[in-house]
Amino acid sequence: MPSNMMDMKMVQCDCGFMMQSHNENEIVKMTQMHVKDTHQQDMSAREVKGMMKPGMMMK
Ligand SMILES: [Zn+2]
């Protein structure tokens, strides 16, 4: 069974902002933008990936 396509990931920020996608790079970009805009912080892709958790399946 091909599971890659359904492999959702999510990141939740301390402030409650949450993003979810099956595209890790998209989550990384969105999280970096959010953290920069909202918290005036820079976050590396590695840090964002460290925050990633399995997302919820939506069927
Ligand atoms: Zn935040």
mmCIF file of C-alpha atoms and ligand atoms in Angstrom:
data_model
loop_
_atom_site.group_PDB
_atom_site.id
_atom_site.type_symbol
_atom_site.label_atom_id
_atom_site.label_comp_id
_atom_site.label_asym_id
_atom_site.label_seq_id
_atom_site.Cartn_x
_atom_site.Cartn_y
_atom_site.Cartn_z
ATOM 1 C CA MET A 1 0.000 0.000 0.000
ATOM 2 C CA PRO A 2 1.524 3.316 -1.028
ATOM 3 C CA SER A 3 1.570 5.352 2.151
ATOM 4 C CA ASN A 4 3.777 8.267 1.069
ATOM 5 C CA MET A 5 0.961 10.296 -0.433
ATOM 6 C CA MET A 6 -1.085 10.026 2.732
ATOM 7 C CA ASP A 7 1.790 10.769 5.045
ATOM 8 C CA MET A 8 0.498 13.948 6.626
ATOM 9 C CA LYS A 9 2.740 15.992 8.844
ATOM 10 C CA MET A 10 1.895 18.856 11.128
ATOM 11 C CA VAL A 11 3.671 21.534 13.098
ATOM 12 C CA GLN A 12 2.119 23.444 15.948
ATOM 13 C CA CYS A 13 3.663 26.663 17.143
ATOM 14 C CA ASP A 14 3.754 27.630 20.820
ATOM 15 C CA CYS A 15 1.194 30.353 20.078
ATOM 16 C CA GLY A 16 -1.311 27.822 18.793
ATOM 17 C CA PHE A 17 -0.760 28.401 15.082
ATOM 18 C CA MET A 18 -0.902 25.081 13.325
ATOM 19 C CA MET A 19 -0.139 23.939 9.826
ATOM 20 C CA GLN A 20 -0.590 20.596 8.244
ATOM 21 C CA SER A 21 0.437 19.249 4.869
ATOM 22 C CA HIS A 22 1.806 16.149 3.236
ATOM 23 C CA ASN A 23 4.530 18.338 1.769
ATOM 24 C CA GLU A 24 7.295 18.783 4.333
ATOM 25 C CA ASN A 25 8.934 21.594 2.407
ATOM 26 C CA GLU A 26 5.669 23.493 2.377
ATOM 27 C CA ILE A 27 5.340 23.142 6.141
ATOM 28 C CA VAL A 28 8.917 24.297 6.599
ATOM 29 C CA LYS A 29 8.331 27.397 4.455
ATOM 30 C CA MET A 30 5.018 28.256 6.077
ATOM 31 C CA THR A 31 6.415 27.776 9.572
ATOM 32 C CA GLN A 32 9.464 29.903 8.813
ATOM 33 C CA MET A 33 7.229 32.668 7.448
ATOM 34 C CA HIS A 34 4.922 32.497 10.454
ATOM 35 C CA VAL A 35 7.740 32.549 12.998
ATOM 36 C CA LYS A 36 9.404 35.458 11.239
ATOM 37 C CA ASP A 37 6.224 37.515 10.801
ATOM 38 C CA THR A 38 4.665 36.769 14.152
ATOM 39 C CA HIS A 39 7.590 36.174 16.484
ATOM 40 C CA GLN A 40 10.438 37.969 14.690
ATOM 41 C CA GLN A 41 12.530 34.823 14.895
ATOM 42 C CA ASP A 42 14.443 32.782 12.386
ATOM 43 C CA MET A 43 14.020 29.058 12.315
ATOM 44 C CA SER A 44 16.079 26.615 10.314
ATOM 45 C CA ALA A 45 14.504 23.857 8.251
ATOM 46 C CA ARG A 46 16.122 21.404 10.641
ATOM 47 C CA GLU A 47 14.414 23.025 13.626
ATOM 48 C CA VAL A 48 11.047 22.990 11.904
ATOM 49 C CA LYS A 49 11.444 19.328 11.044
ATOM 50 C CA GLY A 50 12.297 18.677 14.675
ATOM 51 C CA MET A 51 8.866 20.078 15.597
ATOM 52 C CA MET A 52 7.009 17.964 13.064
ATOM 53 C CA LYS A 53 4.565 15.377 14.214
ATOM 54 C CA PRO A 54 2.405 12.960 12.295
ATOM 55 C CA GLY A 55 -0.641 14.800 11.022
ATOM 56 C CA MET A 56 -4.220 13.763 11.255
ATOM 57 C CA MET A 57 -5.672 11.718 8.477
ATOM 58 C CA MET A 58 -8.603 13.322 6.768
ATOM 59 C CA LYS A 59 -10.696 10.957 4.766
HETATM 60 ZN ZN ZN B 1 3.492 31.235 16.517
#
